[in-house]
mmCIF file of C-alpha atoms in Angstrom:
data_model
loop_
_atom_site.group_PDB
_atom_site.id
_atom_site.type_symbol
_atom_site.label_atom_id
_atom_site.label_comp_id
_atom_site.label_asym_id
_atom_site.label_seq_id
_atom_site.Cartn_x
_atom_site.Cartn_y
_atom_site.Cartn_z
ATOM 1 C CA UNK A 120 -37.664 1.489 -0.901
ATOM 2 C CA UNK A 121 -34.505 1.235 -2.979
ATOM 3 C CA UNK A 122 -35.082 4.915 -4.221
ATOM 4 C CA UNK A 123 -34.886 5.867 -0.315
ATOM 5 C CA UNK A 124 -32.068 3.825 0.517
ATOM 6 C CA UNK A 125 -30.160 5.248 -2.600
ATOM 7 C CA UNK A 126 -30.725 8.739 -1.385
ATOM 8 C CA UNK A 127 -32.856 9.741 -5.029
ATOM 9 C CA UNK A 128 -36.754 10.530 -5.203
ATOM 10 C CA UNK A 129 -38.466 7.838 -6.324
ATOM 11 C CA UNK A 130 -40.320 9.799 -9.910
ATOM 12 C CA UNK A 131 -36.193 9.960 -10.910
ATOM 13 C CA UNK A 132 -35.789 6.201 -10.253
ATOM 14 C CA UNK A 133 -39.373 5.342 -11.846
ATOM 15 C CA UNK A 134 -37.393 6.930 -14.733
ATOM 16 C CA UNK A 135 -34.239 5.000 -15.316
ATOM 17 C CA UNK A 136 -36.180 1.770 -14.354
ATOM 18 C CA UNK A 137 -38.371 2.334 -17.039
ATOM 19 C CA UNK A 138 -35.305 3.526 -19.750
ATOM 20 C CA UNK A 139 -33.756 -0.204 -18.443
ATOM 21 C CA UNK A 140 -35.947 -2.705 -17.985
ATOM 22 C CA UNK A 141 -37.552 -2.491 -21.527
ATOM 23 C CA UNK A 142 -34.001 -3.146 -23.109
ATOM 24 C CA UNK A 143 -34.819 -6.877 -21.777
ATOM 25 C CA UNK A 144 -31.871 -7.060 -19.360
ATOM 26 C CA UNK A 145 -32.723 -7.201 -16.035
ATOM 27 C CA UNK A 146 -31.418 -4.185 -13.733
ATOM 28 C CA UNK A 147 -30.997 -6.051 -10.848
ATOM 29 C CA UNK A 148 -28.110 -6.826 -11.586
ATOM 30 C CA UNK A 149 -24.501 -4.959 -10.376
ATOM 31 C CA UNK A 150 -24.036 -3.629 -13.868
ATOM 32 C CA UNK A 151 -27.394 -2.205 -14.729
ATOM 33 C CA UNK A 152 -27.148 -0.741 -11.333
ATOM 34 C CA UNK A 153 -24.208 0.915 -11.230
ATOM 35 C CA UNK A 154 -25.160 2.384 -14.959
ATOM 36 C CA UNK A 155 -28.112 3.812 -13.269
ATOM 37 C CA UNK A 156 -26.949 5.017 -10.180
ATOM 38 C CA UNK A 157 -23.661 6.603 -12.100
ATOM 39 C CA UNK A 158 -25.430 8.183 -14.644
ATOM 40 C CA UNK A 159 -28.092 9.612 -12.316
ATOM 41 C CA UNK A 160 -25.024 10.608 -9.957
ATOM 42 C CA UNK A 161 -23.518 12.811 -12.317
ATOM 43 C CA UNK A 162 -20.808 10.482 -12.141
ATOM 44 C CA UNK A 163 -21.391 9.561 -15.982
ATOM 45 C CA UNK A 164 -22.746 10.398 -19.349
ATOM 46 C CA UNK A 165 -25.792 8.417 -20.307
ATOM 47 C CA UNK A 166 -25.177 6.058 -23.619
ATOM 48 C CA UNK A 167 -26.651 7.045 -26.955
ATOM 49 C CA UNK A 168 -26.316 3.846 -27.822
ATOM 50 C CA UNK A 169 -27.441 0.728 -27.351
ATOM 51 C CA UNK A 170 -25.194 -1.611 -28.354
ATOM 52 C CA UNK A 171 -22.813 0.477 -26.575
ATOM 53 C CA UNK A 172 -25.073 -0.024 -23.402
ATOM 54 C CA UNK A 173 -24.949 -3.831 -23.826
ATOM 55 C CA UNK A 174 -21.663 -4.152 -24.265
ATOM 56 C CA UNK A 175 -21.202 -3.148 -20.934
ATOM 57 C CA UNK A 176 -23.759 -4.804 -18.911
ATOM 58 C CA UNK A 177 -22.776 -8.002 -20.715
ATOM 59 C CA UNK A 178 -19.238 -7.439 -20.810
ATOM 60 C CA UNK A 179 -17.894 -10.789 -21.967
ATOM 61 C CA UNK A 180 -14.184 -10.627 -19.815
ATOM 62 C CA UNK A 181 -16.052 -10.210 -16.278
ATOM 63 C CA UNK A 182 -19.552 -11.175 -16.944
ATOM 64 C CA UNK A 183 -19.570 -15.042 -14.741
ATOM 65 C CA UNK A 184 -16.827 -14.782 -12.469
ATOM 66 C CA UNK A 185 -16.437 -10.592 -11.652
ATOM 67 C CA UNK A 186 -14.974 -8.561 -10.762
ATOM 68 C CA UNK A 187 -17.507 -6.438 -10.670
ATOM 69 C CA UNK A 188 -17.348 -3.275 -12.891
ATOM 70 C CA UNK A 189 -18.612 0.243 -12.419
ATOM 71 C CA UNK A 190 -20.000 2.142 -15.230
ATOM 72 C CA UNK A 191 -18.078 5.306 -14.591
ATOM 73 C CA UNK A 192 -15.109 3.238 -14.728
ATOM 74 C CA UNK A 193 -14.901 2.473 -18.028
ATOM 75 C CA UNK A 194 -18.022 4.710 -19.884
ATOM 76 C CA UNK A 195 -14.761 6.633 -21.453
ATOM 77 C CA UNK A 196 -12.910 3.054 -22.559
ATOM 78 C CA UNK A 197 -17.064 2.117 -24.159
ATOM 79 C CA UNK A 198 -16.021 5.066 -26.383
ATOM 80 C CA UNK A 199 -12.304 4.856 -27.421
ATOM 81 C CA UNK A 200 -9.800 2.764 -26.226
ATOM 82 C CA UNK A 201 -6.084 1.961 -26.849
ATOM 83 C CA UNK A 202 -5.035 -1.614 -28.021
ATOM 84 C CA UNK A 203 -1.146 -1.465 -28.266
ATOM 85 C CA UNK A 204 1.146 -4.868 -28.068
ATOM 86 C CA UNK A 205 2.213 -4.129 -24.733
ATOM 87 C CA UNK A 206 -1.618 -4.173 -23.148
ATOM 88 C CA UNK A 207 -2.140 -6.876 -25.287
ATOM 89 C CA UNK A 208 1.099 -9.175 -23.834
ATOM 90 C CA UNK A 209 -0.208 -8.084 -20.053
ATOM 91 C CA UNK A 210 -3.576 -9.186 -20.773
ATOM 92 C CA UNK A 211 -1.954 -12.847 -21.311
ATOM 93 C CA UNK A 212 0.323 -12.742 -18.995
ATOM 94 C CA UNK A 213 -2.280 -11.687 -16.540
ATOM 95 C CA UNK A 214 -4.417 -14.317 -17.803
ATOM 96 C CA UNK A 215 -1.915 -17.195 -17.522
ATOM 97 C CA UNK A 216 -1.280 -16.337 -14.094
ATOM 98 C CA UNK A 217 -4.948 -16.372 -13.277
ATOM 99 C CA UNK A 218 -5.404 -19.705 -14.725
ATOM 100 C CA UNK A 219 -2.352 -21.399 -13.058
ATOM 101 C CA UNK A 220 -4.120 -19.654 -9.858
ATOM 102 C CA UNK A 221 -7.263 -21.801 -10.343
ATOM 103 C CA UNK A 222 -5.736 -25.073 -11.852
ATOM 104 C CA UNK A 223 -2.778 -25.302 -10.306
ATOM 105 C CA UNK A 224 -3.616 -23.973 -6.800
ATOM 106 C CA UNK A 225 -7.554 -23.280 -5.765
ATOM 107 C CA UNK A 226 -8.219 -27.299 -7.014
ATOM 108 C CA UNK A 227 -5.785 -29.025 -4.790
ATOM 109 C CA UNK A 228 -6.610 -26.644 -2.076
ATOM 110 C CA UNK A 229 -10.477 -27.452 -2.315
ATOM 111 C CA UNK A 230 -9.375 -31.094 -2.444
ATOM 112 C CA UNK A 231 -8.032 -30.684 0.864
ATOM 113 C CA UNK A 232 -10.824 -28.906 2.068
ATOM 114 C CA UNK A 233 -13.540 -31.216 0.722
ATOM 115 C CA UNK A 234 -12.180 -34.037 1.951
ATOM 116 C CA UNK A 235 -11.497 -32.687 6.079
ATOM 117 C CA UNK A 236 -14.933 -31.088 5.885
ATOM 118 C CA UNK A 237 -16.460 -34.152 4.681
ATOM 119 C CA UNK A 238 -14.926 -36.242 7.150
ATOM 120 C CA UNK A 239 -17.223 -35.521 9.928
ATOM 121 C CA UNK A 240 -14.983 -36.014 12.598
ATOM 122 C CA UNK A 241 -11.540 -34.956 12.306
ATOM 123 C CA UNK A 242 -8.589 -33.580 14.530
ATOM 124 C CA UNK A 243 -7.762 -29.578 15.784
ATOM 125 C CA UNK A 244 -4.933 -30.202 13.541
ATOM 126 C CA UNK A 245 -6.819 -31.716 10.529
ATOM 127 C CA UNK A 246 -9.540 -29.090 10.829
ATOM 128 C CA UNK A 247 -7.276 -25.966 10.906
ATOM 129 C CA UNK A 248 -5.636 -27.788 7.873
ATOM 130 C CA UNK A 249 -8.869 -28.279 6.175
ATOM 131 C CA UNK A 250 -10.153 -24.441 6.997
ATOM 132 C CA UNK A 251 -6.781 -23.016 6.062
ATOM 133 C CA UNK A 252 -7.241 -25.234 2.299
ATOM 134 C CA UNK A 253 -10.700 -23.376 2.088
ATOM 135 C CA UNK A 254 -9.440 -20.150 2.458
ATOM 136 C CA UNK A 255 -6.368 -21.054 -0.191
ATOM 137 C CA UNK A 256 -9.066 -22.187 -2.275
ATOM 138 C CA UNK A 257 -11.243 -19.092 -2.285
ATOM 139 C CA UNK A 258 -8.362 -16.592 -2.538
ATOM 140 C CA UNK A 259 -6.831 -18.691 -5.184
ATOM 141 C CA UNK A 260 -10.399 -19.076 -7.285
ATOM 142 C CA UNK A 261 -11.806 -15.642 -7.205
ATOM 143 C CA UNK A 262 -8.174 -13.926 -7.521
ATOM 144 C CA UNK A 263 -7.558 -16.525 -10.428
ATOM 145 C CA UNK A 264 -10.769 -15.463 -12.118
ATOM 146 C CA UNK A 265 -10.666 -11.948 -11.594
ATOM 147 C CA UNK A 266 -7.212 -12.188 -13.542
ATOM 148 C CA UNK A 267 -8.089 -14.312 -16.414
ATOM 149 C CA UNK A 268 -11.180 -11.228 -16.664
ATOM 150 C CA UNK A 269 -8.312 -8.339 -16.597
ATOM 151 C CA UNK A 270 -6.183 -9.861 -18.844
ATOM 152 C CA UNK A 271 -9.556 -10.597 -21.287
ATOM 153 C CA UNK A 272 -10.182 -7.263 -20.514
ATOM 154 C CA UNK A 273 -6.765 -6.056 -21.511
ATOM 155 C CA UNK A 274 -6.856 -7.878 -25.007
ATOM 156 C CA UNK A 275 -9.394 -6.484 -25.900
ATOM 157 C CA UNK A 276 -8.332 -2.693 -24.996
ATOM 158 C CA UNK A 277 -10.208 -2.529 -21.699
ATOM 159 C CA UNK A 278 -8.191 -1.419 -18.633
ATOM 160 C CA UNK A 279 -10.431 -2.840 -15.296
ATOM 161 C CA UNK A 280 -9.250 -2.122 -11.429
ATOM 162 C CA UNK A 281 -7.744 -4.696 -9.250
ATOM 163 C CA UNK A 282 -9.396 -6.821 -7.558
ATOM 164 C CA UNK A 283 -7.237 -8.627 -4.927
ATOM 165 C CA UNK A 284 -4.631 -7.082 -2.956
ATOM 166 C CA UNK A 285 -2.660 -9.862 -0.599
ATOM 167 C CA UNK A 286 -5.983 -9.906 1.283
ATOM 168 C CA UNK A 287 -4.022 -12.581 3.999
ATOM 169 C CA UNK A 288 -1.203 -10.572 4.679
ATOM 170 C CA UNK A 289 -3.674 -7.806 6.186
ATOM 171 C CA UNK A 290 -2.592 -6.922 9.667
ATOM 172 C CA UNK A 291 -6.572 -5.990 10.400
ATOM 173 C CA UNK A 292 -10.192 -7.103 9.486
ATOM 174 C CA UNK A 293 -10.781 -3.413 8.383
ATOM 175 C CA UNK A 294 -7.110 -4.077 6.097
ATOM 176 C CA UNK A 295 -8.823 -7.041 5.098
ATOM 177 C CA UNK A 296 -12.221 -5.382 4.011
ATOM 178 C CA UNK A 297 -9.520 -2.812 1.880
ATOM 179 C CA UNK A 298 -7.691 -5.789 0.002
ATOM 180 C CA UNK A 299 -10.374 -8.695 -0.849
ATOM 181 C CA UNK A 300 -12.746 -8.987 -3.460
ATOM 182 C CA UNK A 301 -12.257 -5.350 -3.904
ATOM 183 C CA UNK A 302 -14.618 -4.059 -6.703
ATOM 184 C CA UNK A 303 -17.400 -6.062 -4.022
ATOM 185 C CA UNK A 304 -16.345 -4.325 -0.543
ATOM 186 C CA UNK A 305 -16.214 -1.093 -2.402
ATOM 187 C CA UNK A 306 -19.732 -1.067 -4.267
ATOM 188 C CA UNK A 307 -20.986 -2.012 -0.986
ATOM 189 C CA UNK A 308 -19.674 0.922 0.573
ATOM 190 C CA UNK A 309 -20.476 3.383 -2.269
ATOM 191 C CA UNK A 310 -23.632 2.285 -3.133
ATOM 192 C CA UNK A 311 -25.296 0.858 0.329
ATOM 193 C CA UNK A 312 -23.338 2.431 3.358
ATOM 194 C CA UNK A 313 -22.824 5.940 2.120
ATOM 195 C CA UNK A 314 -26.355 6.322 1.356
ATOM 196 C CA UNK A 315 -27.828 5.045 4.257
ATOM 197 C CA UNK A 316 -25.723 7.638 5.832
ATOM 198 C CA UNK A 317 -22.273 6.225 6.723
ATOM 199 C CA UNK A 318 -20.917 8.011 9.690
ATOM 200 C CA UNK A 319 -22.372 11.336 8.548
ATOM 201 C CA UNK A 320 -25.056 11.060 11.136
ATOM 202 C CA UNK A 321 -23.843 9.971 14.799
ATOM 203 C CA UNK A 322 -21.660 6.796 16.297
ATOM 204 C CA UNK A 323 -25.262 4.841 16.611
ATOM 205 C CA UNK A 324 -26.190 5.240 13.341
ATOM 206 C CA UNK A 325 -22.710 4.791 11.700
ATOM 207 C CA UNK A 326 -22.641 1.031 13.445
ATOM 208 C CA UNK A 327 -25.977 0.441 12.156
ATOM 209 C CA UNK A 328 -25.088 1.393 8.688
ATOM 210 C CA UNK A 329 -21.951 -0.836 9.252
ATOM 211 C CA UNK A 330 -23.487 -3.840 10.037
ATOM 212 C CA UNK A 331 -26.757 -3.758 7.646
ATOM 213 C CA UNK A 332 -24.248 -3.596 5.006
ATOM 214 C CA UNK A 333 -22.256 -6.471 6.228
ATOM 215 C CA UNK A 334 -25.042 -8.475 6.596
ATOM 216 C CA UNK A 335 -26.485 -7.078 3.384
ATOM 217 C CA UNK A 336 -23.030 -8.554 1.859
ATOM 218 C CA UNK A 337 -23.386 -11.762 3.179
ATOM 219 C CA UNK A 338 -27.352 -12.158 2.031
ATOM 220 C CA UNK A 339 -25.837 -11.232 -1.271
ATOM 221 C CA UNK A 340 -24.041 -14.264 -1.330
ATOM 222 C CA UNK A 341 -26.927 -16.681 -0.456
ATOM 223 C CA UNK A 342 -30.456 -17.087 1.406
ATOM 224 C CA UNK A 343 -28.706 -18.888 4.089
ATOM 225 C CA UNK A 344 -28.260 -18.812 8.088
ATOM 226 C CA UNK A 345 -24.386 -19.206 7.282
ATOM 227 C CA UNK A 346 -23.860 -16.291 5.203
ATOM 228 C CA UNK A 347 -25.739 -14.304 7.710
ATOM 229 C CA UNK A 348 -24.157 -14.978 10.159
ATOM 230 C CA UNK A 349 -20.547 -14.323 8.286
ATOM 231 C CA UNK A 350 -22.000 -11.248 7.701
ATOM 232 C CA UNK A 351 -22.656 -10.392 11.338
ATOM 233 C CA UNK A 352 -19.140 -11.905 12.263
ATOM 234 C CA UNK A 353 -17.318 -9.527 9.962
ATOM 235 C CA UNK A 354 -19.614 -6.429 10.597
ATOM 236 C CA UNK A 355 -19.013 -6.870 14.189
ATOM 237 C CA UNK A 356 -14.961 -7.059 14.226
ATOM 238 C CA UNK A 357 -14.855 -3.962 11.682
ATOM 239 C CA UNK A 358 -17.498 -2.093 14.171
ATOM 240 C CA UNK A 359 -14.962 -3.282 17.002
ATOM 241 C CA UNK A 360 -12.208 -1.973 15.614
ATOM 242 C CA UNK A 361 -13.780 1.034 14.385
ATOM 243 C CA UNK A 362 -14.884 1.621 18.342
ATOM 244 C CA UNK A 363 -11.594 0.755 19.785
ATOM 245 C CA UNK A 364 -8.959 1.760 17.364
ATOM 246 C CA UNK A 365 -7.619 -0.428 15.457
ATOM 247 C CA UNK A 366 -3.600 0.869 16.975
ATOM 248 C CA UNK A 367 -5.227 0.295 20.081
ATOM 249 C CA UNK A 368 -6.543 -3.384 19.216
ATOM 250 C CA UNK A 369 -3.149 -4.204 17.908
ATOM 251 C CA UNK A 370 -0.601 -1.655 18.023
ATOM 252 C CA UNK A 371 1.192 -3.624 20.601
ATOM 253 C CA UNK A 372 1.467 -6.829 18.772
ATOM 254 C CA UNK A 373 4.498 -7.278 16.219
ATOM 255 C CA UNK A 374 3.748 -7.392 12.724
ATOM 256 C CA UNK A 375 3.255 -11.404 12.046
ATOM 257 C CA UNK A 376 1.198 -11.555 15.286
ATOM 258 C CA UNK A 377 -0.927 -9.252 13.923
ATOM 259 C CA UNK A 378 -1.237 -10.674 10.397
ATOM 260 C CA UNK A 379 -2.125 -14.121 12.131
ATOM 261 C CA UNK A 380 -4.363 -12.884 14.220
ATOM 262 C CA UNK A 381 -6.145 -10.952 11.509
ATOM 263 C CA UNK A 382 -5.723 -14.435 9.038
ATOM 264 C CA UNK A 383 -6.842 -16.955 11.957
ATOM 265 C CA UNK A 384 -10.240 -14.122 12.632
ATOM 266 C CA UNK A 385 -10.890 -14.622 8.736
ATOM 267 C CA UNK A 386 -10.797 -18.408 8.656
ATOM 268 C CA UNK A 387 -13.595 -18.887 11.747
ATOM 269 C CA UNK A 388 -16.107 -16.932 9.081
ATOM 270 C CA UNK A 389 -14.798 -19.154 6.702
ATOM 271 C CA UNK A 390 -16.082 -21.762 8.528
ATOM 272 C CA UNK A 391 -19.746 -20.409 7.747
ATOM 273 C CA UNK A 392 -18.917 -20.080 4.182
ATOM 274 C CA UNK A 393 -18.130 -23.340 3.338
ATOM 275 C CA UNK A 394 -20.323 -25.832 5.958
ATOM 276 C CA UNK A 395 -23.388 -27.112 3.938
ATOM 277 C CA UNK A 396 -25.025 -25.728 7.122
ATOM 278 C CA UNK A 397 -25.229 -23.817 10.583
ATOM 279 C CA UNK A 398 -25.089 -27.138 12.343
ATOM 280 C CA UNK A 399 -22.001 -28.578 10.643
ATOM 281 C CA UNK A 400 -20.563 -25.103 11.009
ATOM 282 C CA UNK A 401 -20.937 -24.942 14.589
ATOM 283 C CA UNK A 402 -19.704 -28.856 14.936
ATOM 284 C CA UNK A 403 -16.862 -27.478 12.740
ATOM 285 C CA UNK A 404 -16.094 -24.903 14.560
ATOM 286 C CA UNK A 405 -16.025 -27.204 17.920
ATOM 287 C CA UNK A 406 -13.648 -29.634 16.390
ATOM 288 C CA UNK A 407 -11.511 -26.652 15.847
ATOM 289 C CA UNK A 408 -11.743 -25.747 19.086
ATOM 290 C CA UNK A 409 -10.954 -29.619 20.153
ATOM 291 C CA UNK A 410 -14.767 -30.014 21.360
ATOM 292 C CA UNK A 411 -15.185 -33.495 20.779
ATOM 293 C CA UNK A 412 -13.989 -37.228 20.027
ATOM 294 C CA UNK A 413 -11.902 -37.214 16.694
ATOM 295 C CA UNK A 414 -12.678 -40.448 14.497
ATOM 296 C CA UNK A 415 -10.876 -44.169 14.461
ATOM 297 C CA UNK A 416 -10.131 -42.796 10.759
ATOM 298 C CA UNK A 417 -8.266 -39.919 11.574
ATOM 299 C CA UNK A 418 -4.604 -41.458 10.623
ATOM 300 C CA UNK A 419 -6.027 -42.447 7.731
ATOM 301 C CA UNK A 420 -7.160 -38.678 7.041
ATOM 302 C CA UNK A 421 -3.622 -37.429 7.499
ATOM 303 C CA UNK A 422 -2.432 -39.710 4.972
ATOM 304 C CA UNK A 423 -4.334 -38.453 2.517
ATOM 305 C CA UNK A 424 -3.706 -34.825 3.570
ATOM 306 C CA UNK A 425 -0.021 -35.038 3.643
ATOM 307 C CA UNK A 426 0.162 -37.523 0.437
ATOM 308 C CA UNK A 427 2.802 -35.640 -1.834
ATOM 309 C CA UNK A 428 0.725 -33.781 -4.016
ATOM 310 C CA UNK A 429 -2.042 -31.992 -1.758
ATOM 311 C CA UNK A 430 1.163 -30.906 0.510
ATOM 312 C CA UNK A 431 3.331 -29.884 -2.153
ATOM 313 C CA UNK A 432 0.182 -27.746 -3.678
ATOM 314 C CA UNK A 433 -0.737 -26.791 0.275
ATOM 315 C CA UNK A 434 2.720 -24.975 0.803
ATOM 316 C CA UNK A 435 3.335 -23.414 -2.403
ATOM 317 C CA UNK A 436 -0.452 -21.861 -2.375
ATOM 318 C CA UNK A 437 1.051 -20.729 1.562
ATOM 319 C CA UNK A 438 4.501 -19.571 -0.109
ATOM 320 C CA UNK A 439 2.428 -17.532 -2.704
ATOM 321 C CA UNK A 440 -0.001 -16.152 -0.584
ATOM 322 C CA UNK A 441 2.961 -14.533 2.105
ATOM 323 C CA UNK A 442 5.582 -14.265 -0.141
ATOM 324 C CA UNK A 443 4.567 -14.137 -3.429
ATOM 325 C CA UNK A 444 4.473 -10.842 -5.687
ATOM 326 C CA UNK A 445 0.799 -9.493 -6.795
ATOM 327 C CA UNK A 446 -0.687 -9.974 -10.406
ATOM 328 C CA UNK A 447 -0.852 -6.734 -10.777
ATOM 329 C CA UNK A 448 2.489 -5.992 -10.251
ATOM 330 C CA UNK A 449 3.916 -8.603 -11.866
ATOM 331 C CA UNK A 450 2.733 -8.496 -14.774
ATOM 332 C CA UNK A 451 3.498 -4.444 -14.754
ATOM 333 C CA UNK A 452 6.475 -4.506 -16.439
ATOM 334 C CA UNK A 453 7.265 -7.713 -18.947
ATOM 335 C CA UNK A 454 10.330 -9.007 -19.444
ATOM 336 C CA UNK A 455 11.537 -12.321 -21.389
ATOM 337 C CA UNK A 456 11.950 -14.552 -18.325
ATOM 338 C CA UNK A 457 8.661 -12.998 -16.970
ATOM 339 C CA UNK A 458 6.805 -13.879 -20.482
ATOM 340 C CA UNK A 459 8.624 -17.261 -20.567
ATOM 341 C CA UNK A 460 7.200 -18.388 -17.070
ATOM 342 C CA UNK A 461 3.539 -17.215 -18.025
ATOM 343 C CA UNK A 462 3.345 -18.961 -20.998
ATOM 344 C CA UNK A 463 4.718 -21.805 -19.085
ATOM 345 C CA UNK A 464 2.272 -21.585 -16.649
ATOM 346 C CA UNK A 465 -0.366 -21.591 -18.983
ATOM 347 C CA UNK A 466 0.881 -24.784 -20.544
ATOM 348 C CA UNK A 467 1.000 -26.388 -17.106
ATOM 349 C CA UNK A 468 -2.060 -25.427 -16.042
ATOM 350 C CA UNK A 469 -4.304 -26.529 -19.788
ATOM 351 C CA UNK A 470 -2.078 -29.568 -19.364
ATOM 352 C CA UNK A 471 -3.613 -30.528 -15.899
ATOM 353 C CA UNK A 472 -6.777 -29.434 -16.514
ATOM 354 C CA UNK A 473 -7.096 -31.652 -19.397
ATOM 355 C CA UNK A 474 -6.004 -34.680 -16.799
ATOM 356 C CA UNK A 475 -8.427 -33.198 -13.531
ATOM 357 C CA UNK A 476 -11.816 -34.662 -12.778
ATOM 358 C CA UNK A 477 -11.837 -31.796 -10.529
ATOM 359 C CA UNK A 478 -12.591 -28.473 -11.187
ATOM 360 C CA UNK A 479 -15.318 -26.944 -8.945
ATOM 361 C CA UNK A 480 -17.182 -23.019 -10.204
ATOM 362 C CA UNK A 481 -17.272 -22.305 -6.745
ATOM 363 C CA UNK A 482 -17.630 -18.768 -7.535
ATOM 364 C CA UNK A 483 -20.940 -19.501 -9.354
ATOM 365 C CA UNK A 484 -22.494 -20.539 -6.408
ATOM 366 C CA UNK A 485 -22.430 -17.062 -5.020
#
């Protein structure tokens, strides 16, 4: 079945399973896969070596938090790669950055969203509050650890692609599919939707292909009803837009509509990500909405929310996310003041993590 859906005859696949599995790593796995699908692609050489080979499906800078790295990407870099000063000074500033992301930002952020969505009862205010801290949180832990993995990656000689591109200041879901969690969104399209056929074979079957790998996406995530239906959510609005145009959807709005619009779409799937489940989702989403009675504790919510640290962490994670400059090209070109706030960064951010009690994986649970 996964020899038809990859588009190869299934003797070839028997083949590479049986070169792989024997070297005791599993190949169900993103790395083993792409290694097999690349080098049966053409897109790659096949290794000689095997210590070669598992030094890239264990690949110590991305290996527990992403992003997620093709073979053909760096089969060259397995070979010979350059480690110069310069790469070397990126890869720390790029890790600093990342940390300060996580530490600094994603933690307070999660604060404020554990503590609205555990509250069972709170106001349209408090819940767009507590939505909008999950969705600082995410950005702000993936994007943090996707950094800290480049600049690893960069120490040690390896160049990897970017990951995160500003994914909130997209101005469409199908921008938004273009920007986050990149290396993800793009194996999913090269390795699941352009097999099955993409939109080489009628508008029918290109929506079909469209949303069985959305919904393929969000099963990758978890065996649960929520990420299912995220899936569906997000598979739906790119099919919409893909049907209507995406000009035509919002050509006539001005730029921060649009944005908004596109940001406020993102946070109702958000919703699905982070209820425990499809029940408190939905009684999530209806406090949202202002579908029900908020509690007798909701003043005593907002205090907490708006206590001086959660809001000072709440609008510089906002001022970042619209206004800030990208890792990537930040850390570009180094200069002393640039290399001075890094390192200052990283200081900051050890400093408090050595004082938090919390500091949630969240990207392990995916």
């Amino acid at each position: 079945g996964i020899a038809a859906t990859l588009g190869v005859d299934a003797a070839s696949f028997d083949t590479v399973l049986r070169v792989t599995l024997p070297m005791g790593i599993s190949f169900y796995t993103f790395q083993s896969m792409s290694y097999a699908i690349d080098v049966y692609r053409g897109d790659a050489r096949a290794l000689r070596n095997f210590v070669d080979f598992a030094c890239f499906v264990s690949m110590f800078p991305q290996l527990v938090a992403g992003p997620i790295i093709r073979f053909s990407e760096v089969a060259d870099q397995l070979a010979s790669r350059t480690h110069t000063l310069a790469k070397f000074a990126r890869g720390v500033a790029f890790f600093s950055v990342g940390m300060a992301k996580k530490i600094l930002l994603a933690n307070p952020c999660g604060r404020i969203a554990d503590t609205v969505f555990d509250a069972g009862a709170p106001t349209v205010l408090q819940a767009w509050h507590g939505v909008v801290g999950y969705a600082f949180q995410i950005y702000f832990d993936f994007s943090g650890y996707s950094d800290m993995a480049i600049g690893l990656g960069l120490m040690l000689g390896f160049v990897f692609a970017r990951n995160f591109d500003s994914p909130y200041q997209s101005q469409s879901i199908t921008e938004f599919w273009r920007r986050w969690h990149i290396s993800l969104s793009t194996w999913l399209r090269d390795y699941l939707y352009v097999p099955l056929g993409g939109n080489r074979k009628g508008v029918r079957r290109t929506y079909i292909n469209l949303g069985l790998t959305m919904l393929l996406g969000g099963l990758w995530h978890g065996a649960s009803w929520n990420f299912v239906i995220w899936g569906a959510f997000h598979g739906a609005l790119l099919a919409i837009e893909r049907a209507l145009g995406v000009d035509r959807l919002y050509g006539w709005m001005p730029r921060p509509m649009r944005v908004a619009t596109t940001f406020s779409l993102v946070l109702v799937s958000w919703v699905f990500f982070r209820a425990a489940d499809l029940p408190a989702a939905l009684a999530y989403l209806g406090r949202m909405f202002g579908l029900g009675a908020s509690a007798d504790a909701a003043a005593l919510l907002s205090g907490l929310l708006l206590g001086p640290y959660l809001a000072l962490s709440f609008a510089v994670a906002a001022i970042v996310v619209w206004g800030g400059q990208q890792s990537w090209t930040w850390t570009r070109e180094l200069t002393p003041l640039k290399i001075a706030i890094a390192l200052g960064l990283l200081v900051v951010a050890i400093a408090a993590l050595s004082t938090q009690d919390y500091n949630p994986f969240i990207y392990y649970i995916f």
